[in-house]
Short mmCIF file of C-alpha atoms in Angstrom, two decimals:
data_model
loop_
_atom_site.label_atom_id
_atom_site.label_comp_id
_atom_site.label_asym_id
_atom_site.label_seq_id
_atom_site.Cartn_x
_atom_site.Cartn_y
_atom_site.Cartn_z
CA MET A 1 25.85 -54.45 1.27
CA ALA A 2 24.83 -52.80 -1.99
CA ASP A 3 27.06 -50.04 -3.20
CA PRO A 4 25.46 -46.78 -2.00
CA PHE A 5 27.22 -44.86 -4.73
CA VAL A 6 25.38 -46.58 -7.54
CA LYS A 7 21.86 -47.21 -6.31
CA GLY A 8 19.41 -44.49 -7.28
CA ARG A 9 22.11 -42.32 -8.71
CA TRP A 10 20.23 -41.85 -11.98
CA ILE A 11 17.68 -39.57 -10.31
CA ILE A 12 20.47 -37.11 -9.47
CA PHE A 13 21.67 -37.11 -13.08
CA ALA A 14 18.11 -36.87 -14.41
CA SER A 15 17.28 -33.86 -12.23
CA LEU A 16 20.47 -32.07 -13.28
CA LEU A 17 19.71 -32.75 -16.95
CA LEU A 18 16.21 -31.37 -16.47
CA ALA A 19 17.68 -28.25 -14.84
CA MET A 20 20.02 -27.69 -17.79
CA ALA A 21 17.17 -28.08 -20.25
CA LEU A 22 15.13 -25.53 -18.25
CA VAL A 23 18.02 -23.07 -18.44
CA LEU A 24 18.33 -23.44 -22.22
CA ILE A 25 14.69 -23.41 -23.34
CA PRO A 26 14.01 -20.17 -25.24
CA LEU A 27 11.04 -18.19 -23.94
CA PRO A 28 8.13 -17.92 -26.37
CA ALA A 29 8.50 -15.02 -28.76
CA SER A 30 5.43 -13.31 -27.29
CA ALA A 31 6.97 -13.03 -23.81
CA PRO A 32 8.72 -9.74 -22.97
CA PHE A 33 12.46 -10.07 -23.31
CA GLU A 34 13.19 -8.69 -19.83
CA LEU A 35 11.70 -11.86 -18.35
CA ASN A 36 15.03 -13.48 -19.17
CA TYR A 37 16.57 -11.59 -16.28
CA LEU A 38 14.13 -13.26 -13.91
CA ARG A 39 14.77 -16.85 -14.90
CA PRO A 40 16.02 -18.77 -11.88
CA ASP A 41 19.38 -20.49 -11.80
CA TRP A 42 17.93 -24.01 -11.92
CA ILE A 43 21.24 -25.85 -12.05
CA ALA A 44 22.57 -24.17 -8.92
CA LEU A 45 19.31 -24.88 -7.05
CA VAL A 46 19.35 -28.58 -7.94
CA LEU A 47 23.05 -28.82 -7.09
CA ILE A 48 22.48 -27.21 -3.69
CA TYR A 49 19.58 -29.56 -2.97
CA TRP A 50 21.59 -32.70 -3.65
CA ILE A 51 24.54 -31.52 -1.59
CA LEU A 52 22.28 -30.73 1.35
CA ALA A 53 20.36 -34.00 0.99
CA VAL A 54 23.13 -36.49 0.21
CA PRO A 55 26.49 -34.82 0.94
CA GLU A 56 28.20 -38.22 0.91
CA LYS A 57 27.26 -38.67 -2.76
CA VAL A 58 27.49 -35.17 -4.22
CA GLY A 59 30.39 -32.98 -3.19
CA VAL A 60 32.79 -30.33 -4.39
CA PRO A 61 34.45 -32.44 -7.12
CA ALA A 62 31.03 -33.37 -8.51
CA ALA A 63 30.09 -29.68 -8.54
CA PHE A 64 33.25 -28.93 -10.51
CA CYS A 65 32.47 -31.62 -13.11
CA LEU A 66 28.92 -30.31 -13.37
CA SER A 67 30.26 -26.80 -13.96
CA LEU A 68 32.35 -27.97 -16.91
CA ILE A 69 29.31 -29.60 -18.52
CA THR A 70 27.26 -26.47 -17.84
CA ASP A 71 29.93 -24.32 -19.49
CA LEU A 72 29.81 -26.53 -22.57
CA VAL A 73 26.04 -26.64 -22.77
CA VAL A 74 25.41 -22.92 -22.29
CA GLY A 75 28.53 -21.79 -24.17
CA THR A 76 30.43 -19.86 -21.50
CA PRO A 77 34.23 -20.19 -21.25
CA PHE A 78 35.38 -23.18 -19.16
CA GLY A 79 35.62 -22.28 -15.50
CA PHE A 80 32.98 -19.56 -15.56
CA HIS A 81 30.48 -21.68 -13.66
CA GLY A 82 33.32 -23.58 -11.99
CA LEU A 83 34.18 -20.94 -9.45
CA SER A 84 30.56 -20.30 -8.47
CA PHE A 85 29.54 -23.96 -8.26
CA VAL A 86 32.60 -24.85 -6.21
CA ILE A 87 31.90 -21.98 -3.81
CA LEU A 88 28.24 -22.99 -3.51
CA ALA A 89 29.17 -26.64 -3.02
CA ALA A 90 31.77 -25.83 -0.37
CA LEU A 91 29.30 -23.58 1.49
CA ALA A 92 26.52 -26.18 1.32
CA LYS A 93 28.79 -29.02 2.34
CA GLY A 94 30.24 -27.09 5.25
CA SER A 95 26.85 -26.24 6.67
CA TYR A 96 24.40 -28.94 5.60
CA GLN A 97 23.72 -30.08 9.16
CA GLN A 98 22.62 -26.59 10.21
CA VAL A 99 20.77 -25.76 7.00
CA ARG A 100 18.72 -28.96 7.13
CA MET A 101 17.33 -27.87 10.48
CA LEU A 102 15.93 -24.61 9.09
CA GLU A 103 12.46 -23.97 7.74
CA ILE A 104 12.18 -23.93 3.96
CA TRP A 105 11.66 -20.15 3.82
CA GLN A 106 14.74 -19.61 5.97
CA GLN A 107 16.68 -21.80 3.57
CA SER A 108 15.36 -19.61 0.75
CA ILE A 109 16.84 -16.53 2.36
CA LEU A 110 20.21 -18.24 2.82
CA ILE A 111 20.14 -19.35 -0.81
CA ALA A 112 19.35 -15.83 -1.98
CA VAL A 113 22.39 -14.56 -0.07
CA ALA A 114 24.68 -17.32 -1.38
CA LEU A 115 23.55 -16.79 -4.96
CA MET A 116 24.00 -13.02 -4.61
CA ILE A 117 27.64 -13.61 -3.62
CA VAL A 118 28.10 -15.96 -6.55
CA SER A 119 26.47 -13.48 -8.97
CA GLY A 120 28.90 -10.86 -7.74
CA VAL A 121 31.79 -13.22 -8.43
CA GLN A 122 30.47 -13.92 -11.93
CA LEU A 123 30.03 -10.21 -12.60
CA LEU A 124 33.63 -9.60 -11.53
CA MET A 125 34.90 -12.41 -13.73
CA MET A 126 33.05 -11.00 -16.73
CA THR A 127 34.07 -7.38 -16.26
CA LEU A 128 37.65 -7.81 -15.05
CA MET A 129 38.80 -10.67 -17.21
CA LEU A 130 36.70 -10.53 -20.36
CA ASP A 131 36.05 -6.75 -20.46
CA ARG A 132 32.33 -7.22 -20.76
CA SER A 133 29.78 -5.17 -18.94
CA SER A 134 26.75 -6.79 -17.38
CA ASN A 135 23.33 -5.41 -16.64
CA LEU A 136 22.66 -5.00 -12.93
CA LEU A 137 19.24 -6.58 -13.49
CA GLN A 138 21.34 -9.74 -13.29
CA PHE A 139 21.01 -9.46 -9.51
CA MET A 140 17.31 -10.25 -9.79
CA LYS A 141 18.18 -13.87 -10.55
CA PRO A 142 19.16 -14.84 -7.00
CA ILE A 143 15.84 -13.48 -5.73
CA THR A 144 13.69 -15.39 -8.21
CA SER A 145 15.84 -18.45 -7.60
CA ALA A 146 15.17 -18.17 -3.87
CA LEU A 147 11.43 -17.84 -4.57
CA PHE A 148 11.56 -21.06 -6.57
CA TRP A 149 13.61 -22.91 -3.94
CA PRO A 150 10.62 -24.28 -1.92
CA TRP A 151 9.14 -25.89 -5.03
CA VAL A 152 12.46 -27.31 -6.16
CA PHE A 153 13.05 -28.58 -2.64
CA LEU A 154 9.66 -30.26 -2.30
CA PHE A 155 9.83 -31.79 -5.79
CA LEU A 156 13.35 -33.16 -5.32
CA ARG A 157 12.57 -34.42 -1.83
CA PHE A 158 9.66 -36.34 -3.30
CA CYS A 159 11.97 -37.78 -5.97
CA ARG A 160 14.64 -38.66 -3.42
CA ARG A 161 12.22 -40.46 -1.09
CA ARG A 162 10.72 -42.35 -3.97
CA TYR A 163 13.80 -43.34 -5.97
CA LEU A 164 17.00 -42.89 -4.00
CA MET B 1 28.65 -49.50 11.72
CA LYS B 2 27.67 -46.87 9.21
CA GLN B 3 30.18 -44.12 8.97
CA LEU B 4 28.70 -40.72 9.70
CA PHE B 5 31.27 -38.57 7.99
CA LEU B 6 32.91 -39.80 4.85
CA GLU B 7 35.83 -37.55 4.01
CA ARG B 8 38.74 -38.57 1.90
CA SER B 9 40.68 -35.35 1.64
CA ASN B 10 40.42 -32.02 3.39
CA PRO B 11 37.34 -30.45 1.71
CA ARG B 12 38.55 -26.91 2.20
CA ASN B 13 41.83 -27.54 0.40
CA GLN B 14 39.95 -29.36 -2.30
CA ALA B 15 37.53 -26.46 -2.83
CA PHE B 16 40.36 -23.95 -2.86
CA PHE B 17 42.29 -26.00 -5.41
CA LEU B 18 39.24 -26.37 -7.68
CA CYS B 19 38.52 -22.62 -7.45
CA LEU B 20 42.05 -21.98 -8.64
CA VAL B 21 41.67 -24.49 -11.48
CA SER B 22 38.41 -22.78 -12.52
CA LEU B 23 40.02 -19.36 -12.60
CA ILE B 24 42.97 -20.56 -14.67
CA LEU B 25 40.65 -22.39 -17.08
CA PHE B 26 38.49 -19.29 -17.37
CA VAL B 27 41.38 -17.03 -18.27
CA VAL B 28 42.87 -19.54 -20.72
CA ASP B 29 39.57 -20.34 -22.43
CA GLY B 30 38.31 -16.76 -22.34
CA LYS B 31 41.45 -15.17 -23.75
CA SER B 32 42.80 -17.75 -26.16
CA THR B 33 41.63 -20.44 -28.56
CA VAL B 34 43.87 -23.19 -27.16
CA LEU B 35 40.93 -25.14 -25.81
CA THR B 36 38.75 -24.89 -28.92
CA PRO B 37 39.38 -28.50 -30.07
CA VAL B 38 38.57 -29.73 -26.56
CA ARG B 39 35.36 -27.71 -26.53
CA GLN B 40 34.41 -29.03 -29.95
CA ALA B 41 34.96 -32.68 -29.01
CA ALA B 42 33.40 -32.48 -25.55
CA GLY B 43 30.60 -30.27 -26.84
CA SER B 44 29.59 -32.94 -29.33
CA LEU B 45 29.25 -35.38 -26.44
CA VAL B 46 26.88 -33.17 -24.44
CA GLU B 47 24.69 -32.27 -27.42
CA PRO B 48 21.83 -34.55 -26.26
CA ILE B 49 21.24 -32.15 -23.34
CA VAL B 50 20.52 -29.34 -25.77
CA TRP B 51 18.17 -31.58 -27.76
CA LEU B 52 16.33 -32.31 -24.52
CA ALA B 53 15.60 -28.59 -24.26
CA VAL B 54 14.02 -28.53 -27.74
CA LEU B 55 11.84 -31.56 -27.06
CA PRO B 56 8.88 -29.78 -25.39
CA ARG B 57 8.59 -27.31 -28.23
CA ARG B 58 8.77 -30.05 -30.86
CA ILE B 59 6.03 -31.96 -29.04
CA ALA B 60 3.90 -28.83 -28.72
CA GLU B 61 4.27 -28.07 -32.43
CA HIS B 62 3.43 -31.61 -33.36
CA GLY B 63 0.47 -31.70 -30.97
CA SER B 64 -1.01 -28.42 -32.15
CA SER B 65 -0.82 -29.45 -35.80
CA PHE B 66 -2.42 -32.77 -34.88
CA PHE B 67 -5.41 -31.13 -33.28
CA GLU B 68 -5.76 -28.32 -35.76
CA LEU B 69 -8.97 -28.35 -37.77
CA ARG B 70 -8.81 -29.69 -41.27
CA ASP B 71 -10.41 -26.60 -42.79
CA GLN B 72 -7.94 -24.38 -41.05
CA GLN B 73 -5.04 -26.43 -42.34
CA ARG B 74 -6.47 -26.37 -45.84
CA LEU B 75 -6.76 -22.60 -45.68
CA GLU B 76 -3.21 -22.29 -44.42
CA LEU B 77 -1.95 -24.54 -47.18
CA PHE B 78 -3.79 -22.49 -49.76
CA GLU B 79 -2.27 -19.29 -48.50
CA GLN B 80 1.20 -20.75 -48.35
CA ARG B 81 0.87 -21.99 -51.94
CA ARG B 82 -0.16 -18.56 -53.06
CA SER B 83 2.69 -16.82 -51.31
CA SER B 84 5.09 -19.45 -52.67
CA GLU B 85 3.84 -18.77 -56.21
CA MET B 86 4.26 -15.08 -55.70
CA LEU B 87 7.79 -15.55 -54.40
CA GLN B 88 8.62 -17.82 -57.29
CA ALA B 89 7.44 -15.21 -59.75
CA ARG B 90 9.59 -12.63 -58.06
CA GLN B 91 12.46 -15.08 -58.02
CA LEU B 92 12.34 -15.32 -61.83
CA LYS B 93 13.08 -11.65 -62.15
CA PHE B 94 15.63 -11.83 -59.38
CA GLU B 95 17.63 -14.56 -61.08
CA ALA B 96 17.75 -12.58 -64.29
CA LEU B 97 18.97 -9.58 -62.32
CA VAL B 98 21.62 -11.60 -60.52
CA SER B 99 23.07 -12.97 -63.71
CA GLU B 100 22.97 -9.55 -65.30
CA ASN B 101 24.61 -8.03 -62.24
CA ASN B 102 27.33 -10.68 -62.19
CA ARG B 103 27.97 -10.14 -65.90
CA LEU B 104 28.29 -6.42 -65.42
CA ARG B 105 30.57 -6.92 -62.45
CA ALA B 106 32.72 -9.26 -64.51
CA LEU B 107 32.94 -6.56 -67.17
CA LEU B 108 34.02 -4.07 -64.55
CA GLY B 109 36.57 -6.50 -63.17
CA SER B 110 34.96 -6.49 -59.73
CA SER B 111 34.89 -9.82 -57.91
CA ALA B 112 32.00 -9.25 -55.50
CA LYS B 113 29.40 -11.96 -55.79
CA VAL B 114 25.70 -11.42 -55.41
CA SER B 115 24.40 -14.95 -55.33
CA ASP B 116 24.73 -16.78 -52.03
CA LEU B 117 23.48 -20.11 -50.80
CA VAL B 118 21.79 -20.59 -47.47
CA LEU B 119 20.88 -23.35 -45.05
CA ILE B 120 17.92 -23.01 -42.72
CA ALA B 121 18.64 -23.61 -39.02
CA GLU B 122 16.33 -23.64 -36.04
CA VAL B 123 17.19 -21.82 -32.83
CA VAL B 124 17.30 -24.49 -30.13
CA GLY B 125 18.77 -22.64 -27.18
CA VAL B 126 19.41 -19.17 -25.81
CA SER B 127 22.11 -17.76 -23.60
CA PRO B 128 21.02 -17.99 -19.96
CA ASP B 129 22.67 -14.64 -19.33
CA PRO B 130 20.67 -11.98 -21.21
CA ASP B 131 23.80 -9.83 -21.47
CA GLN B 132 25.64 -12.43 -23.53
CA HIS B 133 24.00 -12.28 -26.92
CA TYR B 134 24.18 -15.66 -28.56
CA VAL B 135 21.84 -18.46 -29.56
CA MET B 136 22.36 -22.15 -30.27
CA VAL B 137 21.17 -23.41 -33.65
CA ASP B 138 20.61 -26.98 -34.83
CA LYS B 139 23.23 -27.12 -37.59
CA GLY B 140 26.86 -28.05 -36.96
CA LEU B 141 29.99 -29.49 -38.53
CA ASN B 142 27.96 -32.30 -40.11
CA ASP B 143 25.94 -29.73 -42.05
CA GLY B 144 29.02 -27.83 -43.15
CA ALA B 145 28.73 -24.94 -40.66
CA PHE B 146 32.06 -23.29 -39.85
CA VAL B 147 33.36 -20.72 -37.40
CA GLY B 148 33.03 -17.22 -38.81
CA GLN B 149 30.12 -18.11 -41.07
CA ALA B 150 27.63 -15.29 -41.62
CA VAL B 151 24.11 -15.82 -40.27
CA ILE B 152 21.09 -13.91 -41.57
CA ASP B 153 17.32 -14.06 -41.28
CA ALA B 154 14.56 -12.85 -43.55
CA THR B 155 15.08 -9.23 -42.46
CA GLY B 156 18.83 -8.83 -42.20
CA LEU B 157 22.14 -9.83 -40.67
CA VAL B 158 21.85 -11.80 -37.43
CA GLY B 159 25.49 -12.48 -36.58
CA GLN B 160 28.14 -15.10 -37.11
CA VAL B 161 28.93 -18.65 -36.04
CA ALA B 162 31.28 -18.51 -33.06
CA GLU B 163 31.58 -22.18 -32.14
CA THR B 164 30.52 -25.45 -33.75
CA THR B 165 30.10 -29.01 -32.58
CA THR B 166 28.89 -32.03 -34.57
CA ASN B 167 25.25 -31.01 -34.86
CA LEU B 168 25.01 -27.62 -33.15
CA SER B 169 26.48 -24.16 -33.51
CA LYS B 170 26.70 -21.15 -31.27
CA VAL B 171 25.77 -17.96 -33.13
CA LEU B 172 27.08 -14.66 -31.81
CA LEU B 173 24.56 -11.89 -32.49
CA VAL B 174 25.51 -8.51 -33.96
CA THR B 175 24.37 -6.80 -30.76
CA ASP B 176 26.86 -8.67 -28.54
CA GLN B 177 29.46 -6.45 -26.90
CA SER B 178 32.30 -8.29 -28.61
CA HIS B 179 30.84 -8.10 -32.11
CA ALA B 180 31.66 -5.66 -34.88
CA VAL B 181 30.79 -5.65 -38.57
CA PRO B 182 32.00 -3.47 -41.47
CA VAL B 183 29.09 -1.73 -43.17
CA LEU B 184 28.27 0.75 -45.89
CA SER B 185 25.58 3.38 -45.88
CA ILE B 186 23.38 2.76 -48.93
CA ARG B 187 22.61 6.44 -49.53
CA THR B 188 26.15 7.81 -49.53
CA ALA B 189 28.35 4.69 -49.69
CA SER B 190 30.29 5.83 -46.60
CA GLN B 191 32.20 3.03 -44.87
CA LEU B 192 31.59 2.45 -41.18
CA ILE B 193 32.05 -0.18 -38.52
CA VAL B 194 28.98 -1.10 -36.49
CA GLU B 195 29.54 -2.48 -33.01
CA GLY B 196 27.28 -4.30 -30.60
CA THR B 197 26.31 -2.51 -27.42
CA GLY B 198 24.93 -5.28 -25.25
CA ASN B 199 21.46 -3.87 -25.80
CA ARG B 200 19.31 -6.00 -28.13
CA ASN B 201 17.80 -2.96 -29.85
CA LEU B 202 20.90 -0.86 -30.33
CA LEU B 203 24.11 -0.84 -32.30
CA SER B 204 26.71 1.89 -32.11
CA MET B 205 29.38 3.43 -34.31
CA ARG B 206 32.60 4.87 -32.99
CA HIS B 207 34.87 7.48 -34.54
CA VAL B 208 32.31 8.89 -36.96
CA SER B 209 33.82 12.16 -38.16
CA GLU B 210 31.54 15.16 -38.60
CA SER B 211 32.28 15.32 -42.32
CA LEU B 212 30.62 11.98 -42.94
CA ASP B 213 27.20 12.40 -44.52
CA LEU B 214 24.84 10.38 -42.35
CA LYS B 215 21.32 11.00 -41.16
CA VAL B 216 18.59 9.26 -39.25
CA GLY B 217 16.92 6.60 -41.37
CA ASP B 218 19.95 5.69 -43.47
CA LEU B 219 20.15 1.97 -44.16
CA LEU B 220 23.47 0.26 -43.41
CA VAL B 221 24.32 -2.94 -45.29
CA THR B 222 27.32 -5.25 -44.97
CA SER B 223 30.17 -3.93 -47.08
CA GLY B 224 32.02 -7.20 -47.48
CA LEU B 225 35.27 -5.63 -46.30
CA GLY B 226 37.31 -7.99 -44.16
CA GLN B 227 35.95 -10.89 -46.21
CA ARG B 228 33.96 -12.30 -43.33
CA PHE B 229 30.44 -11.23 -44.25
CA PRO B 230 29.11 -11.34 -47.79
CA SER B 231 28.22 -7.87 -49.02
CA GLY B 232 24.76 -6.42 -49.35
CA TYR B 233 22.83 -7.74 -46.35
CA PRO B 234 20.94 -5.11 -44.32
CA VAL B 235 22.43 -4.70 -40.84
CA ALA B 236 20.80 -1.67 -39.25
CA GLU B 237 19.06 1.62 -39.71
CA ILE B 238 20.45 4.79 -38.16
CA ALA B 239 18.18 5.76 -35.29
CA ARG B 240 20.08 8.66 -33.76
CA TYR B 241 22.70 11.05 -35.02
CA GLN B 242 24.06 13.69 -32.71
CA LEU B 243 26.97 16.00 -33.21
CA ALA B 244 27.75 17.92 -30.05
CA PRO B 245 29.48 21.25 -30.71
CA GLY B 246 33.18 20.87 -30.14
CA ALA B 247 33.10 17.08 -30.10
CA ALA B 248 35.57 15.30 -32.33
CA PHE B 249 33.18 12.57 -33.33
CA ALA B 250 29.45 12.31 -33.82
CA GLU B 251 27.42 9.99 -31.63
CA VAL B 252 25.60 7.56 -33.90
CA LEU B 253 23.26 4.78 -32.82
CA ALA B 254 21.43 2.36 -35.06
CA LYS B 255 18.61 -0.13 -34.77
CA PRO B 256 19.32 -3.67 -36.01
CA SER B 257 17.28 -4.75 -39.04
CA SER B 258 16.52 -8.27 -37.82
CA HIS B 259 14.36 -9.04 -34.81
CA LEU B 260 17.06 -10.38 -32.53
CA GLN B 261 14.84 -10.77 -29.49
CA THR B 262 12.50 -13.24 -31.12
CA LEU B 263 14.61 -15.37 -33.42
CA ASP B 264 13.30 -18.83 -34.17
CA HIS B 265 14.77 -19.65 -37.57
CA VAL B 266 17.97 -18.30 -39.10
CA LEU B 267 19.88 -18.88 -42.34
CA LEU B 268 23.55 -19.87 -42.52
CA VAL B 269 25.19 -18.31 -45.58
CA PHE B 270 27.59 -20.29 -47.76
CA ASP B 271 29.89 -18.53 -50.21
CA SER B 272 29.95 -21.23 -52.83
CA VAL B 273 28.35 -24.54 -53.68
CA GLU B 274 31.64 -26.34 -52.95
CA ASP B 275 31.41 -25.43 -49.26
CA LEU B 276 28.17 -27.30 -48.93
CA ILE B 277 27.99 -30.92 -47.98
CA PRO B 278 26.37 -32.58 -51.04
CA ASP B 279 23.33 -34.35 -49.56
CA VAL B 280 22.53 -31.32 -47.41
CA ALA B 281 22.65 -29.17 -50.54
CA LEU B 282 20.10 -31.37 -52.26
CA LYS B 283 17.67 -31.25 -49.38
CA THR B 284 17.50 -27.80 -47.94
CA VAL B 285 19.43 -25.26 -49.89
CA GLY B 286 18.12 -22.63 -52.20
CA PRO B 287 19.37 -19.28 -53.39
CA ALA B 288 19.00 -16.52 -50.81
CA ASP B 289 17.23 -13.32 -51.54
CA GLY B 290 20.05 -10.81 -51.55
#
């Protein structure tokens, strides 16, 4: 039997790379700056998808490794994304059987709630430990992320069926 | 038979343990510089991801210049030549002034330098969190960039290099909450410290006593105190000055000189020619307009 941990794994890496690139791309100079508060958290969305779809391949340790790379790429202190990605991964892994049964829009709502919790955690980390204040507009991100979830889901499902 | 649930260790314990590791890492990396070498080495390895983010823009730029009309390009070239000639003419006078200024300073025994060398860098990434004000630029250790290096653009001070990897640097902007820069008001030569507020259009000054002569519209330039920033670069213009009766200090806000919301190219400032890596110096470096 072929090793299930190797076959088709590149599509997972490729999608995560794409998500990181989407996070980093600067908006065109003509776009209003406030749009930055509405940019979805692509990496978290892709991570959640893969945990829900193939929990035997992507789990909590993988989420932790991903968080370290994310911290390096976007320049936050190590561990800043770690806590949130591990929480998201643990939540997704604990409930993937139930979540898979839901309609896509119901999943969106769940994801909005989960990302809200995680944003709260990140806000606390920033304010309590680094003495930095954050704009409350930050809490718009989970909502736009949830709005983008159906498209991310459909796109990645297509990729998974085709390549994985 | 295919196993339905593959679990090696208790996932809840694992998640809890990794949360703890994250928190410890966050405090250590956020509060100290112990992990800087690790970040530098590992950051160099993940650089390709950042380049991936620049790719679409590079392709778009290339594509648009490919399809641009020849006449249009010719016109653009003509205009650029003209502006280059004009700048060169101005440069002639500027160089004479710089040498004169340096001679006079030498006579006075003052060591402040006017001439600085710069390296052009392109902004390749932005902070995903709009409240953390930094950008990634495409010059790193290989180009001679160093932590603490001053970064300017055509209109004024942008910030300083906070982190470098082989080919990339993270530039902290003057408006970031953790940033402060010593400045001097051009009109009265009063010394101040300008701090970032977390708002891209606003800088603030603390502990401004009422006796200090400041008013709206005053230009603040880097004073060179603290030896981190070279002196004489515009930082901000005072936008609001309010002295409440009975208050110990005046409330002063300023507007940054450079357009920090729409940066696409910045200049890294080198103090001397020796700091520059030789082949880089030959290619891209010219005297900055002080």
